[in-house]
Amino acid sequence: MKERHLNDTRYISRFFKNFVEQRLQPKYSGRKKWVNTVNGRITSHMRSRWGLEKHREETHLHHALDAIVVACTDDGIVQRLTNYHKGKENNTKIKEPFFPRPWEGFRDELLTHLSALPNPEEIHHALDAKLPLPSYMMVSRMARRSVTGSAHKETIMMKGGVDERTGKTIIVKRVPLQEIKFDKYGDFAMVNKEADPATYEAIKQRYLAQGGNSKKAFEEELYKPSKKGKGNPIRRVKVEVDKRSHVRKVNGGVAQNGDLVRIDLFLKEEKYHAVPVYVIDASLPELPKRVVTAGKGYEQWNELDETFAFQFSLYPYDLVRLRRGDEDRFLYFSTIDIGSNRVIFKEANVPHEQTARRYTLGGIDTLEKYKVGILGDLSLVKKESRQTFKQKKIKQTL
C-alpha cells in the first residue's frame, strides 16, 4: 500500500507540474524552464541545513514547512547539491557546499508563522467588522457532502424485541452453550426464559455444578428435562447480546445504520439537539424528525416540533467554532455517537488519530459554522435552511 501511495504522489506531482506550465505560463518570461521541482532528498537536506525539523505525527503543517523550503530552493542550490551527492557516490573528495539561510531571521520567522493558531474571537470580530483577517495557520479541508456509501451494515442481526425501559432494540444470537456469558450467580440473558424455565434452569445448574467452568460444564451433552425421561439435546440457545439505539429492518432481521451523511442541528431552550441523517434517509420521501436522546432507543427519541429552531447542517469536515466555558476553538466535524449523544470533532492541524474530541451536545454553549476556502480563508455561515435530497433509489434489500 505504501508503494502504491508513493506512485500516486509521483503521478500527481508530474501532472500538477505540467498543468502549471501549460495553464499558467508567465506573460514575460524568456526562460524555457520556469517551473522547478525539488525532490524529497534535497528538501530534507535543506531542512537540516536551515535548522528545521519535520514532525509528521504532531502536525499537518509539515507540508507547509516543506512548501516554504521548496520555494526557497533555486536551481543553483539543486545543482550544487546534485553534484555534491554524485561526488560522494563516486567516492570523490568534494567539499560540502555552504547554503546560507534565505534571509536573516528566516528560521525564527518561519516557525513563528507556523505556530500562529487561529484565534476564533479575533477572526469573528474581523469578519463582523469587515476587516482583514488576522494572521493564522490552519489546514483547509473540503467538506464531504456526497451521499454515497452503504445503506446499512452488512451483518444482519436477529431482533429479540424492544427494551421496555429504554426503547432500544434487543439483538439476539443463537450461541453454543460454551459461549454463553454467565454472571457470578450463573444467570444469563436467555431469550424468552419465562416461557421455557426448564431449559434455563438446566443450563444454569450444569454451569454452577462445574464451578463456573463453561468449557468443562458442556463437554457432555445436556438434555432438556422431560417427564418422560431424557428430552431433546440442548446445543444452542438464543441469548441477548446487545441493545442498539437505532437499527434498520433488513431481510427479516435488523442491521446497523450505514454511513452518516450529516447531522442537522436544532436549538431548543438554549440547548443543541441533533438529528442524524444516514445514506438510507436520502432515499426516503421525508427527512428524519427525531432528535438523538442519550441512552434511549429511536422510538423514544423526542420528535421535532415548532419549539425546535433549525441552526445548520454539519457534514464531515465542516468547520465549526465551538465554545464551552473558557474553551473557544475551531474544529472539524467528524461524526456523532448516538448512544451517548456526543458529537465527535477533529483538530484542524493535528493528525486525526490524536485529536478526537467528544462533546455532549447539551454541554456546548455555542456553535458557529464556517466555510473554509482552499487557502484557509474563513467566512461565517449566518443563515441556512434544512435541505432535502433529490430522490434517487439506493440499492438495498429490505
GROMACS .gro file of N, CA and C in nm, residues 108-266:
model
  477
  108ASP      N    1   1.343   3.161   1.257
  108ASP     CA    2   1.253   3.207   1.363
  108ASP      C    3   1.122   3.262   1.306
  109GLU      N    4   1.136   3.334   1.194
  109GLU     CA    5   1.015   3.390   1.132
  109GLU      C    6   0.924   3.279   1.080
  110LEU      N    7   0.983   3.177   1.019
  110LEU     CA    8   0.906   3.066   0.966
  110LEU      C    9   0.834   2.992   1.078
  111LEU      N   10   0.906   2.958   1.185
  111LEU     CA   11   0.846   2.883   1.295
  111LEU      C   12   0.739   2.966   1.366
  112THR      N   13   0.756   3.097   1.372
  112THR     CA   14   0.655   3.184   1.433
  112THR      C   15   0.526   3.180   1.353
  113HIS      N   16   0.539   3.188   1.220
  113HIS     CA   17   0.420   3.182   1.135
  113HIS      C   18   0.350   3.047   1.145
  114LEU      N   19   0.427   2.938   1.148
  114LEU     CA   20   0.367   2.805   1.154
  114LEU      C   21   0.297   2.779   1.287
  115SER      N   22   0.337   2.850   1.391
  115SER     CA   23   0.277   2.828   1.523
  115SER      C   24   0.160   2.922   1.549
  116ALA      N   25   0.125   3.006   1.453
  116ALA     CA   26   0.017   3.104   1.471
  116ALA      C   27  -0.119   3.036   1.454
  117LEU      N   28  -0.176   2.989   1.565
  117LEU     CA   29  -0.305   2.923   1.561
  117LEU      C   30  -0.417   3.026   1.542
  118PRO      N   31  -0.525   2.988   1.477
  118PRO     CA   32  -0.635   3.083   1.457
  118PRO      C   33  -0.703   3.118   1.589
  119ASN      N   34  -0.725   3.246   1.610
  119ASN     CA   35  -0.795   3.294   1.729
  119ASN      C   36  -0.941   3.318   1.692
  120PRO      N   37  -1.033   3.234   1.738
  120PRO     CA   38  -1.172   3.245   1.695
  120PRO      C   39  -1.235   3.381   1.721
  121GLU      N   40  -1.207   3.439   1.836
  121GLU     CA   41  -1.269   3.568   1.869
  121GLU      C   42  -1.218   3.678   1.778
  122GLU      N   43  -1.088   3.680   1.752
  122GLU     CA   44  -1.031   3.783   1.663
  122GLU      C   45  -1.085   3.766   1.521
  123ILE      N   46  -1.096   3.642   1.475
  123ILE     CA   47  -1.146   3.618   1.340
  123ILE      C   48  -1.294   3.657   1.329
  124HIS      N   49  -1.372   3.624   1.430
  124HIS     CA   50  -1.514   3.660   1.429
  124HIS      C   51  -1.530   3.812   1.426
  125HIS      N   52  -1.450   3.881   1.506
  125HIS     CA   53  -1.457   4.027   1.509
  125HIS      C   54  -1.420   4.087   1.374
  126ALA      N   55  -1.313   4.035   1.313
  126ALA     CA   56  -1.268   4.087   1.183
  126ALA      C   57  -1.376   4.066   1.076
  127LEU      N   58  -1.438   3.950   1.075
  127LEU     CA   59  -1.543   3.923   0.978
  127LEU      C   60  -1.665   4.012   1.002
  128ASP      N   61  -1.698   4.030   1.128
  128ASP     CA   62  -1.815   4.111   1.163
  128ASP      C   63  -1.794   4.257   1.126
  129ALA      N   64  -1.671   4.305   1.146
  129ALA     CA   65  -1.639   4.446   1.116
  129ALA      C   66  -1.588   4.465   0.974
  130LYS      N   67  -1.583   4.357   0.896
  130LYS     CA   68  -1.535   4.359   0.758
  130LYS      C   69  -1.392   4.412   0.750
  131LEU      N   70  -1.310   4.362   0.843
  131LEU     CA   71  -1.168   4.398   0.847
  131LEU      C   72  -1.086   4.282   0.792
  132PRO      N   73  -0.959   4.307   0.755
  132PRO     CA   74  -0.872   4.197   0.710
  132PRO      C   75  -0.857   4.092   0.820
  133LEU      N   76  -0.853   3.967   0.781
  133LEU     CA   77  -0.837   3.860   0.880
  133LEU      C   78  -0.699   3.863   0.942
  134PRO      N   79  -0.688   3.831   1.071
  134PRO     CA   80  -0.556   3.825   1.135
  134PRO      C   81  -0.476   3.709   1.078
  135SER      N   82  -0.345   3.709   1.103
  135SER     CA   83  -0.258   3.603   1.052
  135SER      C   84  -0.278   3.476   1.134
  136TYR      N   85  -0.292   3.363   1.065
  136TYR     CA   86  -0.303   3.234   1.132
  136TYR      C   87  -0.271   3.123   1.032
  137MET      N   88  -0.244   3.004   1.085
  137MET     CA   89  -0.218   2.887   1.001
  137MET      C   90  -0.321   2.780   1.034
  138MET      N   91  -0.394   2.736   0.934
  138MET     CA   92  -0.493   2.630   0.955
  138MET      C   93  -0.508   2.546   0.828
  139VAL      N   94  -0.508   2.415   0.846
  139VAL     CA   95  -0.522   2.324   0.734
  139VAL      C   96  -0.665   2.335   0.678
  140SER      N   97  -0.675   2.354   0.549
  140SER     CA   98  -0.805   2.364   0.482
  140SER      C   99  -0.851   2.226   0.437
  141ARG      N  100  -0.974   2.192   0.472
  141ARG     CA  101  -1.029   2.062   0.432
  141ARG      C  102  -1.160   2.084   0.358
  142MET      N  103  -1.185   1.999   0.261
  142MET     CA  104  -1.309   2.008   0.185
  142MET      C  105  -1.417   1.923   0.251
  143ALA      N  106  -1.530   1.985   0.283
  143ALA     CA  107  -1.641   1.913   0.345
  143ALA      C  108  -1.689   1.803   0.251
  144ARG      N  109  -1.727   1.688   0.309
  144ARG     CA  110  -1.772   1.574   0.230
  144ARG      C  111  -1.925   1.572   0.228
  145ARG      N  112  -1.980   1.623   0.119
  145ARG     CA  113  -2.126   1.637   0.110
  145ARG      C  114  -2.191   1.534   0.017
  146SER      N  115  -2.114   1.442  -0.035
  146SER     CA  116  -2.170   1.342  -0.126
  146SER      C  117  -2.252   1.240  -0.048
  147VAL      N  118  -2.360   1.194  -0.110
  147VAL     CA  119  -2.447   1.093  -0.048
  147VAL      C  120  -2.409   0.958  -0.105
  148THR      N  121  -2.303   0.901  -0.054
  148THR     CA  122  -2.255   0.772  -0.101
  148THR      C  123  -2.224   0.682   0.017
  149GLY      N  124  -2.213   0.555  -0.011
  149GLY     CA  125  -2.182   0.460   0.096
  149GLY      C  126  -2.293   0.358   0.111
  150SER      N  127  -2.281   0.275   0.212
  150SER     CA  128  -2.377   0.167   0.233
  150SER      C  129  -2.502   0.217   0.304
  151ALA      N  130  -2.617   0.162   0.265
  151ALA     CA  131  -2.742   0.200   0.330
  151ALA      C  132  -2.750   0.141   0.471
  152HIS      N  133  -2.684   0.026   0.490
  152HIS     CA  134  -2.679  -0.035   0.622
  152HIS      C  135  -2.555  -0.124   0.629
  153LYS      N  136  -2.517  -0.162   0.750
  153LYS     CA  137  -2.403  -0.251   0.768
  153LYS      C  138  -2.435  -0.390   0.711
  154GLU      N  139  -2.332  -0.463   0.674
  154GLU     CA  140  -2.351  -0.592   0.609
  154GLU      C  141  -2.410  -0.698   0.701
  155THR      N  142  -2.374  -0.696   0.830
  155THR     CA  143  -2.417  -0.800   0.922
  155THR      C  144  -2.566  -0.785   0.954
  156ILE      N  145  -2.643  -0.890   0.924
  156ILE     CA  146  -2.785  -0.893   0.956
  156ILE      C  147  -2.801  -0.963   1.091
  157MET      N  148  -2.868  -0.896   1.185
  157MET     CA  149  -2.882  -0.948   1.321
  157MET      C  150  -3.027  -0.985   1.349
  158MET      N  151  -3.046  -1.076   1.445
  158MET     CA  152  -3.181  -1.114   1.485
  158MET      C  153  -3.234  -1.015   1.588
  159LYS      N  154  -3.358  -0.975   1.570
  159LYS     CA  155  -3.422  -0.883   1.664
  159LYS      C  156  -3.495  -0.963   1.770
  160GLY      N  157  -3.470  -0.931   1.895
  160GLY     CA  158  -3.534  -1.004   2.005
  160GLY      C  159  -3.637  -0.922   2.079
  161GLY      N  160  -3.685  -0.814   2.016
  161GLY     CA  161  -3.783  -0.729   2.082
  161GLY      C  162  -3.727  -0.593   2.114
  162VAL      N  163  -3.796  -0.521   2.200
  162VAL     CA  164  -3.758  -0.387   2.239
  162VAL      C  165  -3.754  -0.377   2.391
  163ASP      N  166  -3.648  -0.320   2.443
  163ASP     CA  167  -3.636  -0.300   2.586
  163ASP      C  168  -3.742  -0.199   2.632
  164GLU      N  169  -3.828  -0.241   2.726
  164GLU     CA  170  -3.940  -0.156   2.767
  164GLU      C  171  -3.893  -0.026   2.834
  165ARG      N  172  -3.783  -0.031   2.905
  165ARG     CA  173  -3.737   0.087   2.978
  165ARG      C  174  -3.670   0.189   2.888
  166THR      N  175  -3.581   0.143   2.798
  166THR     CA  176  -3.502   0.235   2.717
  166THR      C  177  -3.553   0.251   2.574
  167GLY      N  178  -3.633   0.154   2.530
  167GLY     CA  179  -3.679   0.159   2.391
  167GLY      C  180  -3.577   0.111   2.291
  168LYS      N  181  -3.463   0.060   2.339
  168LYS     CA  182  -3.359   0.012   2.248
  168LYS      C  183  -3.397  -0.125   2.191
  169THR      N  184  -3.349  -0.151   2.070
  169THR     CA  185  -3.373  -0.280   2.005
  169THR      C  186  -3.281  -0.386   2.066
  170ILE      N  187  -3.340  -0.496   2.107
  170ILE     CA  188  -3.263  -0.606   2.165
  170ILE      C  189  -3.212  -0.695   2.052
  171ILE      N  190  -3.082  -0.717   2.050
  171ILE     CA  191  -3.020  -0.803   1.949
  171ILE      C  192  -2.994  -0.939   2.011
  172VAL      N  193  -3.039  -1.043   1.941
  172VAL     CA  194  -3.021  -1.178   1.993
  172VAL      C  195  -2.938  -1.262   1.897
  173LYS      N  196  -2.883  -1.370   1.950
  173LYS     CA  197  -2.799  -1.458   1.870
  173LYS      C  198  -2.807  -1.600   1.925
  174ARG      N  199  -2.811  -1.698   1.835
  174ARG     CA  200  -2.806  -1.838   1.878
  174ARG      C  201  -2.659  -1.875   1.900
  175VAL      N  202  -2.626  -1.913   2.021
  175VAL     CA  203  -2.486  -1.943   2.052
  175VAL      C  204  -2.474  -2.082   2.114
  176PRO      N  205  -2.358  -2.148   2.096
  176PRO     CA  206  -2.332  -2.274   2.165
  176PRO      C  207  -2.329  -2.250   2.316
  177LEU      N  208  -2.361  -2.352   2.393
  177LEU     CA  209  -2.368  -2.337   2.539
  177LEU      C  210  -2.235  -2.289   2.597
  178GLN      N  211  -2.124  -2.332   2.539
  178GLN     CA  212  -1.994  -2.293   2.592
  178GLN      C  213  -1.963  -2.144   2.570
  179GLU      N  214  -2.039  -2.077   2.481
  179GLU     CA  215  -2.014  -1.936   2.455
  179GLU      C  216  -2.109  -1.843   2.530
  180ILE      N  217  -2.197  -1.899   2.611
  180ILE     CA  218  -2.288  -1.817   2.690
  180ILE      C  219  -2.209  -1.737   2.794
  181LYS      N  220  -2.247  -1.612   2.812
  181LYS     CA  221  -2.182  -1.528   2.914
  181LYS      C  222  -2.269  -1.528   3.040
  182PHE      N  223  -2.219  -1.594   3.143
  182PHE     CA  224  -2.289  -1.606   3.271
  182PHE      C  225  -2.241  -1.498   3.367
  183ASP      N  226  -2.325  -1.460   3.462
  183ASP     CA  227  -2.277  -1.376   3.572
  183ASP      C  228  -2.229  -1.467   3.685
  184LYS      N  229  -2.189  -1.412   3.796
  184LYS     CA  230  -2.130  -1.493   3.903
  184LYS      C  231  -2.233  -1.585   3.971
  185TYR      N  232  -2.362  -1.557   3.946
  185TYR     CA  233  -2.465  -1.642   4.004
  185TYR      C  234  -2.516  -1.747   3.906
  186GLY      N  235  -2.459  -1.750   3.786
  186GLY     CA  236  -2.499  -1.847   3.686
  186GLY      C  237  -2.615  -1.801   3.599
  187ASP      N  238  -2.660  -1.679   3.618
  187ASP     CA  239  -2.770  -1.628   3.536
  187ASP      C  240  -2.716  -1.576   3.403
  188PHE      N  241  -2.800  -1.578   3.301
  188PHE     CA  242  -2.761  -1.530   3.169
  188PHE      C  243  -2.884  -1.479   3.095
  189ALA      N  244  -2.861  -1.402   2.988
  189ALA     CA  245  -2.969  -1.332   2.918
  189ALA      C  246  -3.032  -1.418   2.810
  190MET      N  247  -3.099  -1.526   2.852
  190MET     CA  248  -3.167  -1.614   2.757
  190MET      C  249  -3.298  -1.550   2.711
  191VAL      N  250  -3.325  -1.560   2.581
  191VAL     CA  251  -3.448  -1.503   2.526
  191VAL      C  252  -3.566  -1.590   2.565
  192ASN      N  253  -3.675  -1.525   2.612
  192ASN     CA  254  -3.799  -1.593   2.650
  192ASN      C  255  -3.777  -1.702   2.755
  193LYS      N  256  -3.693  -1.671   2.852
  193LYS     CA  257  -3.669  -1.773   2.955
  193LYS      C  258  -3.794  -1.800   3.041
  194GLU      N  259  -3.883  -1.701   3.047
  194GLU     CA  260  -4.006  -1.722   3.123
  194GLU      C  261  -4.094  -1.828   3.059
  195ALA      N  262  -4.085  -1.839   2.928
  195ALA     CA  263  -4.166  -1.939   2.857
  195ALA      C  264  -4.103  -2.078   2.860
  196ASP      N  265  -3.976  -2.087   2.893
  196ASP     CA  266  -3.907  -2.217   2.896
  196ASP      C  267  -3.811  -2.221   3.015
  197PRO      N  268  -3.865  -2.215   3.137
  197PRO     CA  269  -3.779  -2.212   3.256
  197PRO      C  270  -3.699  -2.340   3.276
  198ALA      N  271  -3.751  -2.453   3.227
  198ALA     CA  272  -3.681  -2.581   3.245
  198ALA      C  273  -3.546  -2.580   3.174
  199THR      N  274  -3.544  -2.530   3.050
  199THR     CA  275  -3.418  -2.523   2.975
  199THR      C  276  -3.321  -2.427   3.043
  200TYR      N  277  -3.372  -2.314   3.086
  200TYR     CA  278  -3.287  -2.214   3.152
  200TYR      C  279  -3.222  -2.272   3.277
  201GLU      N  280  -3.303  -2.338   3.361
  201GLU     CA  281  -3.250  -2.392   3.487
  201GLU      C  282  -3.152  -2.506   3.462
  202ALA      N  283  -3.177  -2.586   3.361
  202ALA     CA  284  -3.086  -2.697   3.331
  202ALA      C  285  -2.947  -2.645   3.293
  203ILE      N  286  -2.944  -2.541   3.210
  203ILE     CA  287  -2.816  -2.483   3.170
  203ILE      C  288  -2.747  -2.418   3.289
  204LYS      N  289  -2.823  -2.343   3.367
  204LYS     CA  290  -2.766  -2.272   3.483
  204LYS      C  291  -2.707  -2.370   3.585
  205GLN      N  292  -2.783  -2.476   3.619
  205GLN     CA  293  -2.736  -2.571   3.721
  205GLN      C  294  -2.615  -2.650   3.673
  206ARG      N  295  -2.610  -2.684   3.544
  206ARG     CA  296  -2.494  -2.754   3.491
  206ARG      C  297  -2.370  -2.664   3.502
  207TYR      N  298  -2.385  -2.538   3.473
  207TYR     CA  299  -2.274  -2.441   3.481
  207TYR      C  300  -2.225  -2.428   3.625
  208LEU      N  301  -2.317  -2.414   3.719
  208LEU     CA  302  -2.279  -2.397   3.860
  208LEU      C  303  -2.217  -2.525   3.915
  209ALA      N  304  -2.264  -2.639   3.870
  209ALA     CA  305  -2.212  -2.767   3.919
  209ALA      C  306  -2.066  -2.786   3.885
  210GLN      N  307  -2.021  -2.720   3.779
  210GLN     CA  308  -1.881  -2.731   3.738
  210GLN      C  309  -1.800  -2.609   3.781
  211GLY      N  310  -1.849  -2.540   3.881
  211GLY     CA  311  -1.773  -2.429   3.939
  211GLY      C  312  -1.756  -2.310   3.846
  212GLY      N  313  -1.847  -2.293   3.754
  212GLY     CA  314  -1.839  -2.177   3.664
  212GLY      C  315  -1.743  -2.196   3.548
  213ASN      N  316  -1.710  -2.322   3.516
  213ASN     CA  317  -1.621  -2.352   3.404
  213ASN      C  318  -1.707  -2.392   3.284
  214SER      N  319  -1.729  -2.298   3.192
  214SER     CA  320  -1.819  -2.324   3.079
  214SER      C  321  -1.770  -2.439   2.991
  215LYS      N  322  -1.641  -2.442   2.965
  215LYS     CA  323  -1.587  -2.545   2.877
  215LYS      C  324  -1.609  -2.684   2.934
  216LYS      N  325  -1.582  -2.699   3.064
  216LYS     CA  326  -1.597  -2.829   3.129
  216LYS      C  327  -1.744  -2.865   3.147
  217ALA      N  328  -1.827  -2.764   3.175
  217ALA     CA  329  -1.969  -2.788   3.204
  217ALA      C  330  -2.043  -2.849   3.086
  218PHE      N  331  -2.005  -2.811   2.967
  218PHE     CA  332  -2.082  -2.854   2.850
  218PHE      C  333  -2.004  -2.944   2.755
  219GLU      N  334  -1.902  -3.011   2.811
  219GLU     CA  335  -1.831  -3.112   2.732
  219GLU      C  336  -1.925  -3.228   2.702
  220GLU      N  337  -2.004  -3.266   2.800
  220GLU     CA  338  -2.102  -3.373   2.782
  220GLU      C  339  -2.233  -3.313   2.735
  221GLU      N  340  -2.308  -3.391   2.658
  221GLU     CA  341  -2.437  -3.346   2.605
  221GLU      C  342  -2.532  -3.313   2.720
  222LEU      N  343  -2.603  -3.201   2.705
  222LEU     CA  344  -2.705  -3.162   2.802
  222LEU      C  345  -2.842  -3.182   2.738
  223TYR      N  346  -2.934  -3.243   2.814
  223TYR     CA  347  -3.067  -3.272   2.760
  223TYR      C  348  -3.172  -3.193   2.835
  224LYS      N  349  -3.275  -3.158   2.762
  224LYS     CA  350  -3.385  -3.082   2.820
  224LYS      C  351  -3.464  -3.173   2.914
  225PRO      N  352  -3.493  -3.126   3.036
  225PRO     CA  353  -3.571  -3.209   3.130
  225PRO      C  354  -3.708  -3.244   3.071
  226SER      N  355  -3.751  -3.369   3.098
  226SER     CA  356  -3.879  -3.415   3.045
  226SER      C  357  -3.941  -3.514   3.143
  227LYS      N  358  -4.074  -3.513   3.154
  227LYS     CA  359  -4.144  -3.605   3.242
  227LYS      C  360  -4.127  -3.749   3.196
  228LYS      N  361  -4.101  -3.765   3.066
  228LYS     CA  362  -4.084  -3.899   3.009
  228LYS      C  363  -3.940  -3.949   3.017
  229GLY      N  364  -3.853  -3.868   3.081
  229GLY     CA  365  -3.714  -3.908   3.089
  229GLY      C  366  -3.623  -3.807   3.021
  230LYS      N  367  -3.538  -3.854   2.935
  230LYS     CA  368  -3.442  -3.767   2.866
  230LYS      C  369  -3.513  -3.696   2.750
  231GLY      N  370  -3.503  -3.563   2.748
  231GLY     CA  371  -3.564  -3.486   2.641
  231GLY      C  372  -3.468  -3.462   2.527
  232ASN      N  373  -3.497  -3.363   2.448
  232ASN     CA  374  -3.411  -3.329   2.334
  232ASN      C  375  -3.280  -3.267   2.382
  233PRO      N  376  -3.172  -3.290   2.307
  233PRO     CA  377  -3.043  -3.229   2.346
  233PRO      C  378  -3.048  -3.077   2.330
  234ILE      N  379  -2.980  -3.009   2.423
  234ILE     CA  380  -2.969  -2.862   2.417
  234ILE      C  381  -2.828  -2.828   2.371
  235ARG      N  382  -2.816  -2.779   2.252
  235ARG     CA  383  -2.683  -2.745   2.200
  235ARG      C  384  -2.663  -2.594   2.183
  236ARG      N  385  -2.767  -2.526   2.146
  236ARG     CA  386  -2.761  -2.380   2.128
  236ARG      C  387  -2.886  -2.317   2.186
  237VAL      N  388  -2.872  -2.195   2.231
  237VAL     CA  389  -2.987  -2.118   2.279
  237VAL      C  390  -2.976  -1.974   2.230
  238LYS      N  391  -3.090  -1.908   2.224
  238LYS     CA  392  -3.091  -1.766   2.188
  238LYS      C  393  -3.065  -1.683   2.313
  239VAL      N  394  -2.967  -1.593   2.302
  239VAL     CA  395  -2.936  -1.504   2.414
  239VAL      C  396  -2.931  -1.359   2.364
  240GLU      N  397  -2.956  -1.267   2.454
  240GLU     CA  398  -2.942  -1.126   2.422
  240GLU      C  399  -2.793  -1.090   2.423
  241VAL      N  400  -2.746  -1.032   2.312
  241VAL     CA  401  -2.604  -1.000   2.303
  241VAL      C  402  -2.578  -0.849   2.303
  242ASP      N  403  -2.682  -0.770   2.275
  242ASP     CA  404  -2.660  -0.625   2.268
  242ASP      C  405  -2.794  -0.554   2.264
  243LYS      N  406  -2.788  -0.422   2.284
  243LYS     CA  407  -2.905  -0.335   2.269
  243LYS      C  408  -2.862  -0.215   2.187
  244ARG      N  409  -2.935  -0.187   2.080
  244ARG     CA  410  -2.896  -0.081   1.987
  244ARG      C  411  -3.000   0.031   1.985
  245SER      N  412  -2.948   0.154   1.973
  245SER     CA  413  -3.036   0.271   1.975
  245SER      C  414  -3.117   0.286   1.847
  246HIS      N  415  -3.053   0.255   1.732
  246HIS     CA  416  -3.118   0.284   1.604
  246HIS      C  417  -3.072   0.182   1.501
  247VAL      N  418  -3.165   0.100   1.454
  247VAL     CA  419  -3.133  -0.002   1.354
  247VAL      C  420  -3.234   0.006   1.240
  248ARG      N  421  -3.206  -0.068   1.132
  248ARG     CA  422  -3.295  -0.073   1.016
  248ARG      C  423  -3.340  -0.217   0.992
  249LYS      N  424  -3.464  -0.234   0.950
  249LYS     CA  425  -3.515  -0.367   0.917
  249LYS      C  426  -3.458  -0.413   0.784
  250VAL      N  427  -3.399  -0.531   0.784
  250VAL     CA  428  -3.337  -0.585   0.662
  250VAL      C  429  -3.355  -0.737   0.658
  251ASN      N  430  -3.415  -0.787   0.551
  251ASN     CA  431  -3.427  -0.933   0.529
  251ASN      C  432  -3.483  -1.008   0.650
  252GLY      N  433  -3.583  -0.955   0.713
  252GLY     CA  434  -3.641  -1.023   0.828
  252GLY      C  435  -3.563  -1.004   0.957
  253GLY      N  436  -3.452  -0.936   0.950
  253GLY     CA  437  -3.373  -0.907   1.069
  253GLY      C  438  -3.350  -0.757   1.080
  254VAL      N  439  -3.244  -0.718   1.146
  254VAL     CA  440  -3.209  -0.577   1.158
  254VAL      C  441  -3.060  -0.559   1.134
  255ALA      N  442  -3.021  -0.439   1.094
  255ALA     CA  443  -2.880  -0.408   1.072
  255ALA      C  444  -2.854  -0.266   1.120
  256GLN      N  445  -2.729  -0.241   1.156
  256GLN     CA  446  -2.691  -0.106   1.196
  256GLN      C  447  -2.698  -0.011   1.076
  257ASN      N  448  -2.714   0.116   1.107
  257ASN     CA  449  -2.715   0.216   1.002
  257ASN      C  450  -2.585   0.214   0.923
  258GLY      N  451  -2.595   0.252   0.795
  258GLY     CA  452  -2.476   0.263   0.712
  258GLY      C  453  -2.405   0.395   0.740
  259ASP      N  454  -2.352   0.456   0.635
  259ASP     CA  455  -2.272   0.576   0.651
  259ASP      C  456  -2.357   0.697   0.688
  260LEU      N  457  -2.300   0.780   0.774
  260LEU     CA  458  -2.364   0.906   0.813
  260LEU      C  459  -2.339   1.011   0.705
  261VAL      N  460  -2.446   1.075   0.659
  261VAL     CA  461  -2.433   1.183   0.561
  261VAL      C  462  -2.407   1.316   0.630
  262ARG      N  463  -2.486   1.342   0.736
  262ARG     CA  464  -2.475   1.471   0.806
  262ARG      C  465  -2.554   1.462   0.935
  263ILE      N  466  -2.543   1.566   1.018
  263ILE     CA  467  -2.636   1.585   1.129
  263ILE      C  468  -2.700   1.722   1.112
  264ASP      N  469  -2.828   1.730   1.143
  264ASP     CA  470  -2.899   1.858   1.140
  264ASP      C  471  -2.912   1.907   1.284
  265LEU      N  472  -2.862   2.028   1.310
  265LEU     CA  473  -2.861   2.082   1.445
  265LEU      C  474  -2.978   2.176   1.468
  266PHE      N  475  -3.043   2.158   1.583
  266PHE     CA  476  -3.155   2.242   1.623
  266PHE      C  477  -3.126   2.299   1.762
   0.00000   0.00000   0.00000
